[in-house]
Amino acid sequence: EPPVPLPADCREEQYPCTRLYSVHKPCKQCLNEICFYSLRRVYVINKEICVRTVCAHEELLRADLCRDKFSKCGVMATSGLCQSVGASCARSC
């Protein structure tokens, strides 16, 4: 199938991501002279490069939400109510 074209204000962005897979690994077990195999589930961590679509209108919306959040944080800080908002104002966007 041909790739679907992106809207004009969107771009594809690569970012590092980690995925966890479960696989069945054969495991040999011997009891005296009798050996048999059992399938054990093991987990494999895979570091990959993922792709996401980022659109300008979504970035603007996220920036507006961030501005709204931190304007509230500023008001809370100047009024001495920082503890009531906790960690939500601890870091910037």
Coordinates of N, CA and C in Angstrom, one line a residue:
E1 N 0.8 -1.2 0.0 CA 0.0 0.0 0.0 C 0.9 1.2 0.0
P2 N 0.5 2.3 -0.8 CA 1.3 3.5 -0.7 C 1.1 4.2 0.6
P3 N 2.1 4.9 1.1 CA 2.0 5.6 2.4 C 1.0 6.7 2.3
V4 N 0.3 6.9 3.4 CA -0.7 8.0 3.5 C 0.0 9.3 3.6
P5 N -0.3 10.3 2.8 CA 0.3 11.6 2.9 C 0.0 12.3 4.2
L6 N 0.9 13.0 4.8 CA 0.7 13.8 6.0 C 0.1 15.1 5.7
P7 N -0.8 15.6 6.6 CA -1.3 17.0 6.4 C -0.1 18.0 6.4
A8 N -0.4 19.2 5.8 CA 0.7 20.1 5.6 C 1.4 20.6 6.8
D9 N 0.7 20.7 8.0 CA 1.3 21.2 9.2 C 1.8 20.1 10.1
C10 N 2.0 18.9 9.6 CA 2.5 17.7 10.4 C 3.8 17.2 9.8
R11 N 4.6 16.6 10.7 CA 5.8 16.0 10.4 C 6.0 14.7 11.2
E12 N 6.8 13.8 10.7 CA 7.1 12.6 11.4 C 8.4 12.8 12.2
E13 N 8.4 12.4 13.4 CA 9.5 12.6 14.3 C 10.0 11.3 14.9
Q14 N 11.3 11.0 14.9 CA 11.8 9.8 15.5 C 12.2 10.1 16.9
Y15 N 12.0 9.0 17.8 CA 12.4 9.2 19.2 C 12.8 7.8 19.7
P16 N 13.7 7.7 20.7 CA 14.1 6.4 21.2 C 13.0 5.9 22.1
C17 N 12.7 4.6 21.9 CA 11.7 4.0 22.8 C 12.1 2.6 23.2
T18 N 11.6 2.1 24.3 CA 11.9 0.8 24.8 C 10.6 -0.1 24.8
R19 N 10.8 -1.3 24.3 CA 9.6 -2.2 24.2 C 10.0 -3.5 24.9
L20 N 9.0 -4.0 25.6 CA 9.2 -5.2 26.4 C 8.4 -6.4 25.7
Y21 N 9.1 -7.4 25.3 CA 8.5 -8.5 24.6 C 8.6 -9.8 25.5
S22 N 7.6 -10.6 25.4 CA 7.8 -11.9 26.1 C 7.9 -13.0 25.0
V23 N 8.9 -13.8 25.2 CA 9.2 -14.9 24.2 C 9.3 -16.2 25.0
H24 N 9.1 -17.3 24.3 CA 9.2 -18.6 24.9 C 10.6 -19.2 24.5
K25 N 11.4 -19.5 25.6 CA 12.7 -20.0 25.3 C 12.8 -21.5 25.8
P26 N 13.2 -22.4 24.9 CA 13.3 -23.8 25.4 C 14.4 -24.0 26.4
C27 N 14.1 -24.7 27.4 CA 15.0 -24.9 28.5 C 15.1 -26.4 28.8
K28 N 16.4 -26.9 28.7 CA 16.6 -28.4 28.9 C 16.8 -28.7 30.3
Q29 N 16.0 -29.7 30.8 CA 16.1 -30.1 32.2 C 16.3 -31.6 32.2
C30 N 17.2 -32.0 33.0 CA 17.5 -33.5 33.1 C 17.3 -34.0 34.5
L31 N 16.8 -35.1 34.6 CA 16.6 -35.8 35.9 C 17.2 -37.2 35.7
N32 N 18.3 -37.4 36.4 CA 19.1 -38.6 36.2 C 19.5 -38.6 34.7
E33 N 19.1 -39.7 34.0 CA 19.5 -39.8 32.6 C 18.3 -39.4 31.7
I34 N 17.2 -38.9 32.2 CA 16.1 -38.6 31.4 C 16.1 -37.0 31.2
C35 N 16.1 -36.6 30.0 CA 16.1 -35.1 29.7 C 14.9 -34.8 29.0
F36 N 14.4 -33.6 29.3 CA 13.2 -33.1 28.5 C 13.3 -31.6 28.4
Y37 N 12.6 -31.0 27.5 CA 12.6 -29.6 27.3 C 11.3 -29.0 27.7
S38 N 11.4 -27.8 28.4 CA 10.2 -27.1 28.7 C 10.3 -25.7 28.1
L39 N 9.2 -25.1 27.8 CA 9.2 -23.7 27.3 C 9.0 -22.8 28.4
R40 N 10.0 -21.9 28.7 CA 9.8 -20.9 29.7 C 9.6 -19.6 29.1
R41 N 8.8 -18.8 29.7 CA 8.6 -17.4 29.2 C 9.7 -16.5 29.8
V42 N 10.3 -15.8 28.9 CA 11.4 -14.8 29.3 C 11.0 -13.5 28.7
Y43 N 11.5 -12.5 29.3 CA 11.2 -11.1 28.8 C 12.4 -10.5 28.2
V44 N 12.2 -9.9 27.1 CA 13.4 -9.2 26.3 C 13.1 -7.8 26.2
I45 N 14.0 -6.9 26.6 CA 13.9 -5.5 26.5 C 14.6 -5.1 25.2
N46 N 13.8 -4.4 24.3 CA 14.3 -4.0 23.0 C 14.4 -2.5 22.9
K47 N 15.5 -2.0 22.7 CA 15.6 -0.5 22.5 C 15.5 -0.3 21.0
E48 N 14.5 0.6 20.6 CA 14.2 0.8 19.2 C 14.1 2.3 19.0
I49 N 13.9 2.6 17.7 CA 13.6 4.0 17.3 C 12.2 3.9 16.8
C50 N 11.3 4.7 17.5 CA 9.9 4.8 17.1 C 9.7 6.1 16.3
V51 N 8.5 6.1 15.7 CA 8.2 7.3 14.9 C 6.8 7.8 15.3
R52 N 6.6 9.1 15.5 CA 5.3 9.6 15.8 C 5.1 10.8 14.9
T53 N 3.8 11.1 14.7 CA 3.4 12.2 13.9 C 3.1 13.4 14.8
V54 N 3.8 14.5 14.5 CA 3.6 15.7 15.3 C 3.0 16.8 14.4
C55 N 1.9 17.4 14.8 CA 1.2 18.4 14.0 C 1.3 19.7 14.7
A56 N 1.5 20.8 14.0 CA 1.6 22.1 14.5 C 0.5 22.5 15.4
H57 N -0.8 22.2 15.0 CA -1.9 22.6 15.7 C -2.0 21.9 17.1
E58 N -1.5 20.7 17.2 CA -1.4 20.0 18.5 C -0.3 20.6 19.3
E59 N 0.8 21.0 18.8 CA 1.9 21.6 19.5 C 1.4 22.9 20.1
L60 N 0.6 23.7 19.3 CA 0.1 25.0 19.8 C -0.9 24.7 21.0
L61 N -1.7 23.7 20.9 CA -2.7 23.4 21.9 C -1.9 23.0 23.2
R62 N -0.8 22.2 23.0 CA 0.0 21.8 24.2 C 0.6 23.0 24.8
A63 N 1.1 23.9 24.0 CA 1.8 25.1 24.6 C 0.7 26.0 25.3
D64 N -0.5 26.1 24.8 CA -1.5 26.8 25.5 C -1.9 26.2 26.9
L65 N -2.0 24.8 26.9 CA -2.2 24.1 28.2 C -1.1 24.4 29.2
C66 N 0.1 24.3 28.7 CA 1.3 24.6 29.5 C 1.2 26.0 30.1
R67 N 1.0 27.0 29.3 CA 0.9 28.4 29.7 C -0.2 28.5 30.8
D68 N -1.4 27.9 30.5 CA -2.5 28.0 31.5 C -2.1 27.3 32.8
K69 N -1.4 26.2 32.8 CA -1.0 25.5 34.0 C 0.0 26.3 34.8
F70 N 1.0 26.9 34.1 CA 2.0 27.6 34.9 C 1.6 29.0 35.2
S71 N 0.6 29.6 34.6 CA 0.1 30.8 35.1 C -0.7 30.6 36.5
K72 N -1.3 29.4 36.6 CA -2.0 29.0 37.8 C -0.9 28.8 38.9
C73 N 0.2 28.1 38.5 CA 1.3 27.8 39.4 C 1.9 29.1 40.0
G74 N 2.0 30.1 39.1 CA 2.6 31.4 39.5 C 1.7 32.1 40.5
V75 N 0.4 32.0 40.3 CA -0.6 32.6 41.3 C -0.5 31.9 42.6
M76 N -0.5 30.5 42.5 CA -0.4 29.8 43.7 C 0.9 30.1 44.5
A77 N 2.0 30.2 43.8 CA 3.3 30.4 44.5 C 3.3 31.8 45.2
T78 N 2.8 32.8 44.5 CA 2.8 34.2 45.1 C 1.8 34.3 46.3
S79 N 0.8 33.4 46.3 CA -0.2 33.5 47.4 C 0.2 32.5 48.5
G80 N 1.4 31.8 48.4 CA 1.8 30.8 49.4 C 1.1 29.5 49.4
L81 N 0.5 29.1 48.3 CA -0.3 27.9 48.3 C 0.4 26.8 47.4
C82 N 1.7 26.8 47.4 CA 2.4 25.9 46.5 C 2.2 24.4 47.0
Q83 N 2.0 24.2 48.3 CA 1.8 22.8 48.7 C 0.5 22.2 48.2
S84 N -0.5 23.0 48.0 CA -1.7 22.5 47.5 C -1.7 22.0 46.1
V85 N -0.8 22.5 45.3 CA -0.7 22.0 43.9 C 0.4 20.9 43.7
G86 N 1.3 20.8 44.7 CA 2.2 19.7 44.8 C 3.1 19.6 43.6
A87 N 3.3 18.4 43.1 CA 4.3 18.2 42.0 C 3.9 18.7 40.7
S88 N 2.6 19.0 40.5 CA 2.1 19.5 39.2 C 2.8 20.7 38.7
C89 N 3.3 21.6 39.7 CA 4.0 22.8 39.3 C 5.5 22.7 39.5
A90 N 6.0 21.5 39.8 CA 7.4 21.3 40.1 C 8.3 21.4 38.8
R91 N 7.8 21.1 37.7 CA 8.7 21.2 36.5 C 7.9 21.9 35.3
S92 N 8.7 22.4 34.5 CA 8.1 23.2 33.3 C 7.9 22.3 32.2
C93 N 7.1 22.7 31.2 CA 6.8 21.9 30.0 C 8.0 21.8 29.2

